[in-house]
Amino acid sequence: LSSGCGAHHTRGKLRWSPEGLQLFALNVARPVANLQCFPFVRPLLEHYQHRMRGSVGAPGSPTSLCGPPVCVLLGDDRMLCVHGMDANGDVERPTMHQVTVPRHYADSNWPMRCASLSHCGRHIAVAGRRGFAVHSLEHGSWKVFGDVNQEKQLEVHGLAWMDDCVIVVNFVPQPPKLAVRGPLVEEEEGRYELRVYSRHFLDSSTLVCTYSLRACPHALDSRGNHLLLLRQDQDMLTAIVLERAVQGPAKPAAGQPNYTITELQELLIVSNRKPPVLVSMALPGNRDGSGVPEAAVVLHSDGELCLLDLDSGAERCLKRGIENFWLELPAPKPKGGDEDGEDGEDGEEMAHQELWLYGDRGLQALNLARHGEAGAREKVYHNMTDLGPELEFDSEVYPVAVCEGLFSVVGIAQQFLGMFGTQRSIFQIQPKSQSILSALLRNHLRTEGSHVAALNLANSAQRHPHFSHSLEWLVFSLLNELSQKDSCDTEPQLERAIWVLQHFPQYLDVVVRVARKTDPTLWPLLAAHTGPPSSLFDQAVRNGALKTASCYLVVVETIEGADQGQDCALRLLQEVLQAGEYNLTGELVRFLVRSARDMKYSPWVKDEAASQDEGATLGFLGYIFSFGSAKEDPSKSREKLLKSAVHKLLSAHAAALLAAREMKALAAFMKNTGFDVIPLLTTERQRGAYLESFALAVKQVGASLSMEDEHELALANKADCELLLEAFRDAGCTEWVVVLATLLRRTSMLLNLFRNDQALYQAYCKALMGLPEYNELLVELQEGTYESRVRDDG
């Protein structure tokens, strides 16, 4: 099955395919031995962070719906493209689609050996045993060599992209030579070369240029017009930097472009490290990546990650046990403006780069930087250890891409599925994502003056589904760290985080959620950066965020005292009643009763309260009881004052609803507050329940409860009407009972009301005749009255 396996593997029951993408298992336990094949895929080592690019491709194509792929998984005859979002743009649901290599190419060149995703994310180059093919994710089309002989001349050992061109590392065997005496002898030696092809058409005529190599590179990287090649030979690491010069048009349709490749630099470094498997140019001269790179990040085959200084040739170990890394991608240069100023600004901005790592310790982050003047710059790095626990990625998910533009890490998980009706089971590959927005914000808040960059980052992330949660987690984690250790770095970060948070409408919600999730002993520390909670409460009330304001009451009571909390609660109760948000009314009433019951004044507080003006002492209570029982009975406890104040507000509001015939609102008020309106209706205030016109009252109440048509009667509205009916009946409001019983078509109740009051019955029938929708009810009443009279006469 595999010619490359050693003799010690021949007696085994498992065998790998040549490229390690298939595992064959021989089952000899059964009477008839069978062979099973398990396919595998491996992620391409894409070492740049994937930023959010604009939608590309025609509508309906995978790349236009889900964005460019953030990672490509290579199989023996297919590729799996992982996207950072779904078709609706939801970054919480990354998707994956399959691209199958054309059969006419795969049959003669199986298995696939290497592949490369273009920097724009629109094209994929894949190579098998011979030749290579280019797939367009935008159009779903393939381009292969039309001449099979030209395809067979290519033995690809590496692929890379440079704009619209594919860079191929090709092995060219030496032609067989005629021996002095004997037949032709084929020598195994050959040479390697770089070939640059235009992706628009694969043919020898579109070969842009070639460049001879002394050996096959173990790793290569391209960025802008530069190409970096690395090779490890015994105790020597060779690094070559090449530059491409472009002359002429870039598309073959307008004429063949004239490219030249020249060597800029060659470094021979004494090193006994393992061969490199992945390299990425770092710290370019300009922000757009067009400058000559000054360093490179190198991953060796044993998992050692190093920083290679391309100026001095020094190679330093960064981490060990690393499987993959992602380097911050240089941003494209903005158009327009002063080029000199922009170049200087871009060079200054690119003085550091973020480096994300994944290995035996999970997901980590480093920061690469340069110090010193040009020509003598020192490349340094430091661990970003204070990014918070958000980078603790799920151990069952293997990260394959860091998408800084999507503020997430995309990984691959295996889902175990059982096949229905059989005893067999399969594994299904499933992409997953995890937000790293909080970690990115923390990184931007590390240094002084970085809060502006953090604000720009937060502005670009407002549409992220976890934006509010990430801000909350950022403040929460910084607050907890500051309480656990006296760190001179954490407190400035918390101050900058609050400053960034104040620029967004989620500010009040985030602060109160952080406070409610932390220990009350940390609330003064939080208030030292956000200001008094009562001012945040007032701001929430002004903004109409009454639910948020209600969450601040406990914080105000704890930090500023119970009297201030009760004063805020009473003011909020008035706002809630005016807004009709009765679901908050019950919570406020319970808060006031509990707060007054728990707060017992000490003797010196009582003496101080007696010596001061009562209205100023009681705050909002003094305003409510500016005349009445508060001054008449100064010895009354605050608990009784609060209960009286609440009852006064609720009674006034219920009377106003009754006078305005807002019966639906009155029913909601009664259900959510538990307020007993019966005493209100039985007192002198029941003048508000007097009806001037029965017909008008039926129309107004029916419209308020949406009960004009019996067939459209909702269960909720019927329950509200039943609740009101019971209350008015217990209060003895006969006229209202008649109105509500009419709306509910309660014939038996109406007959009982009219049994001993014929005058009321006659007036009711006369008024009901003017309402055609109640003709059936009137007939039922007349029939019931007649039957009642017959029984009485009998």
Tab-separated table of N, CA and C in Angstrom, residues 59-130:
chain	number	residue	atom	x	y	z
A	59	PRO	N	-23.538	36.282	-7.023
A	59	PRO	CA	-24.513	35.840	-6.026
A	59	PRO	C	-24.793	34.357	-6.162
A	60	GLY	N	-24.816	33.685	-5.030
A	60	GLY	CA	-25.072	32.256	-5.025
A	60	GLY	C	-23.816	31.430	-4.912
A	61	SER	N	-22.647	31.985	-5.203
A	61	SER	CA	-21.408	31.238	-5.054
A	61	SER	C	-21.037	31.175	-3.590
A	62	PRO	N	-20.331	30.121	-3.156
A	62	PRO	CA	-20.024	29.989	-1.729
A	62	PRO	C	-19.257	31.165	-1.168
A	63	THR	N	-18.318	31.731	-1.943
A	63	THR	CA	-17.513	32.803	-1.392
A	63	THR	C	-18.290	34.100	-1.263
A	64	SER	N	-19.329	34.301	-2.092
A	64	SER	CA	-20.108	35.528	-1.980
A	64	SER	C	-21.076	35.468	-0.819
A	65	LEU	N	-21.529	34.279	-0.454
A	65	LEU	CA	-22.484	34.149	0.639
A	65	LEU	C	-21.791	34.119	1.993
A	66	CYS	N	-20.706	33.414	2.099
A	66	CYS	CA	-20.062	33.193	3.378
A	66	CYS	C	-18.728	33.904	3.497
A	67	GLY	N	-18.347	34.702	2.528
A	67	GLY	CA	-17.049	35.349	2.574
A	67	GLY	C	-15.956	34.405	2.115
A	68	PRO	N	-14.753	34.915	1.895
A	68	PRO	CA	-13.636	34.069	1.474
A	68	PRO	C	-13.315	33.032	2.547
A	69	PRO	N	-12.791	31.893	2.164
A	69	PRO	CA	-12.440	30.886	3.178
A	69	PRO	C	-11.306	31.371	4.055
A	70	VAL	N	-11.366	31.023	5.319
A	70	VAL	CA	-10.307	31.377	6.258
A	70	VAL	C	-9.273	30.271	6.371
A	71	CYS	N	-9.618	29.093	5.893
A	71	CYS	CA	-8.696	27.971	5.930
A	71	CYS	C	-9.140	26.944	4.904
A	72	VAL	N	-8.162	26.180	4.387
A	72	VAL	CA	-8.437	25.107	3.432
A	72	VAL	C	-7.850	23.818	3.995
A	73	LEU	N	-8.667	22.771	4.038
A	73	LEU	CA	-8.239	21.449	4.474
A	73	LEU	C	-8.010	20.599	3.228
A	74	LEU	N	-6.824	20.016	3.097
A	74	LEU	CA	-6.441	19.266	1.910
A	74	LEU	C	-6.615	17.780	2.134
A	75	GLY	N	-7.339	17.132	1.216
A	75	GLY	CA	-7.473	15.691	1.198
A	75	GLY	C	-6.741	15.097	0.012
A	76	ASP	N	-6.906	13.800	-0.187
A	76	ASP	CA	-6.177	13.163	-1.276
A	76	ASP	C	-6.756	13.503	-2.644
A	77	ASP	N	-8.052	13.817	-2.708
A	77	ASP	CA	-8.660	14.157	-3.993
A	77	ASP	C	-9.666	15.300	-3.882
A	78	ARG	N	-9.637	16.033	-2.778
A	78	ARG	CA	-10.601	17.118	-2.569
A	78	ARG	C	-10.055	18.100	-1.547
A	79	MET	N	-10.755	19.216	-1.432
A	79	MET	CA	-10.416	20.240	-0.450
A	79	MET	C	-11.682	20.674	0.267
A	80	LEU	N	-11.547	20.984	1.542
A	80	LEU	CA	-12.647	21.492	2.354
A	80	LEU	C	-12.341	22.945	2.695
A	81	CYS	N	-13.180	23.846	2.226
A	81	CYS	CA	-13.007	25.278	2.461
A	81	CYS	C	-13.830	25.690	3.673
A	82	VAL	N	-13.169	26.203	4.685
A	82	VAL	CA	-13.816	26.622	5.928
A	82	VAL	C	-14.030	28.132	5.874
A	83	HIS	N	-15.269	28.556	6.073
A	83	HIS	CA	-15.628	29.976	6.059
A	83	HIS	C	-15.917	30.438	7.481
A	84	GLY	N	-15.601	31.682	7.748
A	84	GLY	CA	-15.764	32.212	9.098
A	84	GLY	C	-17.175	32.609	9.454
A	85	MET	N	-18.133	32.460	8.545
A	85	MET	CA	-19.524	32.839	8.813
A	85	MET	C	-20.427	32.013	7.923
A	86	ASP	N	-21.738	32.116	8.184
A	86	ASP	CA	-22.700	31.432	7.328
A	86	ASP	C	-23.219	32.398	6.273
A	87	ALA	N	-24.220	31.954	5.518
A	87	ALA	CA	-24.741	32.779	4.430
A	87	ALA	C	-25.421	34.041	4.922
A	88	ASN	N	-25.856	34.065	6.196
A	88	ASN	CA	-26.496	35.246	6.769
A	88	ASN	C	-25.509	36.177	7.458
A	89	GLY	N	-24.221	35.861	7.385
A	89	GLY	CA	-23.223	36.705	8.021
A	89	GLY	C	-23.060	36.464	9.505
A	90	ASP	N	-23.532	35.329	10.015
A	90	ASP	CA	-23.441	35.020	11.438
A	90	ASP	C	-22.085	34.375	11.712
A	91	VAL	N	-21.221	35.081	12.440
A	91	VAL	CA	-19.892	34.552	12.728
A	91	VAL	C	-19.929	33.450	13.785
A	92	GLU	N	-21.063	33.246	14.442
A	92	GLU	CA	-21.178	32.151	15.393
A	92	GLU	C	-21.425	30.821	14.708
A	93	ARG	N	-21.693	30.854	13.420
A	93	ARG	CA	-21.990	29.627	12.676
A	93	ARG	C	-21.072	29.530	11.456
A	94	PRO	N	-19.795	29.209	11.672
A	94	PRO	CA	-18.913	29.021	10.510
A	94	PRO	C	-19.368	27.834	9.681
A	95	THR	N	-19.130	27.900	8.396
A	95	THR	CA	-19.590	26.874	7.470
A	95	THR	C	-18.401	26.279	6.723
A	96	MET	N	-18.688	25.235	5.989
A	96	MET	CA	-17.654	24.533	5.247
A	96	MET	C	-18.269	23.933	3.991
A	97	HIS	N	-17.577	24.057	2.870
A	97	HIS	CA	-18.050	23.426	1.647
A	97	HIS	C	-16.893	22.682	0.994
A	98	GLN	N	-17.244	21.698	0.194
A	98	GLN	CA	-16.279	20.765	-0.388
A	98	GLN	C	-16.005	21.121	-1.841
A	99	VAL	N	-14.726	21.086	-2.202
A	99	VAL	CA	-14.297	21.312	-3.576
A	99	VAL	C	-13.550	20.065	-4.030
A	100	THR	N	-14.080	19.393	-5.041
A	100	THR	CA	-13.482	18.158	-5.542
A	100	THR	C	-12.562	18.460	-6.717
A	101	VAL	N	-11.376	17.879	-6.679
A	101	VAL	CA	-10.430	18.061	-7.773
A	101	VAL	C	-10.985	17.396	-9.029
A	102	PRO	N	-10.869	18.026	-10.193
A	102	PRO	CA	-11.410	17.421	-11.419
A	102	PRO	C	-10.865	16.012	-11.640
A	103	ARG	N	-11.746	15.159	-12.076
A	103	ARG	CA	-11.376	13.736	-12.196
A	103	ARG	C	-10.275	13.532	-13.222
A	104	HIS	N	-10.320	14.269	-14.323
A	104	HIS	CA	-9.327	14.067	-15.364
A	104	HIS	C	-7.928	14.478	-14.891
A	105	TYR	N	-7.829	15.318	-13.843
A	105	TYR	CA	-6.527	15.645	-13.270
A	105	TYR	C	-6.180	14.701	-12.123
A	106	ALA	N	-7.158	14.371	-11.290
A	106	ALA	CA	-6.885	13.532	-10.124
A	106	ALA	C	-6.562	12.098	-10.512
A	107	ASP	N	-7.151	11.571	-11.591
A	107	ASP	CA	-6.911	10.175	-11.965
A	107	ASP	C	-5.449	9.914	-12.293
A	108	SER	N	-4.805	10.871	-12.936
A	108	SER	CA	-3.415	10.667	-13.358
A	108	SER	C	-2.402	11.271	-12.405
A	109	ASN	N	-2.847	12.048	-11.405
A	109	ASN	CA	-1.908	12.727	-10.521
A	109	ASN	C	-2.219	12.529	-9.044
A	110	TRP	N	-3.050	11.543	-8.735
A	110	TRP	CA	-3.385	11.244	-7.330
A	110	TRP	C	-2.141	10.737	-6.613
A	111	PRO	N	-1.988	11.099	-5.301
A	111	PRO	CA	-2.831	11.973	-4.470
A	111	PRO	C	-2.337	13.413	-4.549
A	112	MET	N	-3.166	14.332	-4.021
A	112	MET	CA	-2.762	15.725	-3.968
A	112	MET	C	-1.674	15.888	-2.899
A	113	ARG	N	-0.662	16.674	-3.228
A	113	ARG	CA	0.488	16.813	-2.334
A	113	ARG	C	0.521	18.160	-1.612
A	114	CYS	N	0.193	19.219	-2.296
A	114	CYS	CA	0.271	20.539	-1.662
A	114	CYS	C	-0.768	21.453	-2.295
A	115	ALA	N	-1.089	22.515	-1.601
A	115	ALA	CA	-2.064	23.501	-2.075
A	115	ALA	C	-1.744	24.834	-1.423
A	116	SER	N	-2.275	25.899	-1.997
A	116	SER	CA	-2.045	27.240	-1.465
A	116	SER	C	-3.245	28.112	-1.781
A	117	LEU	N	-3.687	28.878	-0.786
A	117	LEU	CA	-4.798	29.811	-0.928
A	117	LEU	C	-4.239	31.194	-1.231
A	118	SER	N	-4.789	31.848	-2.236
A	118	SER	CA	-4.298	33.172	-2.611
A	118	SER	C	-4.576	34.175	-1.500
A	119	HIS	N	-3.828	35.279	-1.503
A	119	HIS	CA	-3.974	36.288	-0.453
A	119	HIS	C	-5.350	36.939	-0.479
A	120	CYS	N	-5.964	37.026	-1.647
A	120	CYS	CA	-7.305	37.609	-1.734
A	120	CYS	C	-8.386	36.622	-1.344
A	121	GLY	N	-8.041	35.339	-1.217
A	121	GLY	CA	-9.011	34.332	-0.825
A	121	GLY	C	-9.936	33.889	-1.930
A	122	ARG	N	-9.640	34.219	-3.180
A	122	ARG	CA	-10.545	33.870	-4.283
A	122	ARG	C	-10.103	32.647	-5.071
A	123	HIS	N	-8.839	32.256	-4.922
A	123	HIS	CA	-8.301	31.187	-5.760
A	123	HIS	C	-7.498	30.225	-4.906
A	124	ILE	N	-7.497	28.959	-5.345
A	124	ILE	CA	-6.729	27.912	-4.685
A	124	ILE	C	-5.915	27.195	-5.755
A	125	ALA	N	-4.612	27.053	-5.525
A	125	ALA	CA	-3.740	26.263	-6.390
A	125	ALA	C	-3.453	24.945	-5.694
A	126	VAL	N	-3.606	23.830	-6.407
A	126	VAL	CA	-3.406	22.508	-5.842
A	126	VAL	C	-2.552	21.697	-6.808
A	127	ALA	N	-1.647	20.882	-6.257
A	127	ALA	CA	-0.726	20.102	-7.079
A	127	ALA	C	-0.712	18.659	-6.606
A	128	GLY	N	-0.688	17.738	-7.593
A	128	GLY	CA	-0.544	16.320	-7.313
A	128	GLY	C	0.862	15.847	-7.660
A	129	ARG	N	0.946	14.623	-8.201
A	129	ARG	CA	2.266	14.099	-8.561
A	129	ARG	C	2.908	14.911	-9.669
A	130	ARG	N	2.101	15.369	-10.621
A	130	ARG	CA	2.608	16.158	-11.733
A	130	ARG	C	1.674	17.336	-11.984
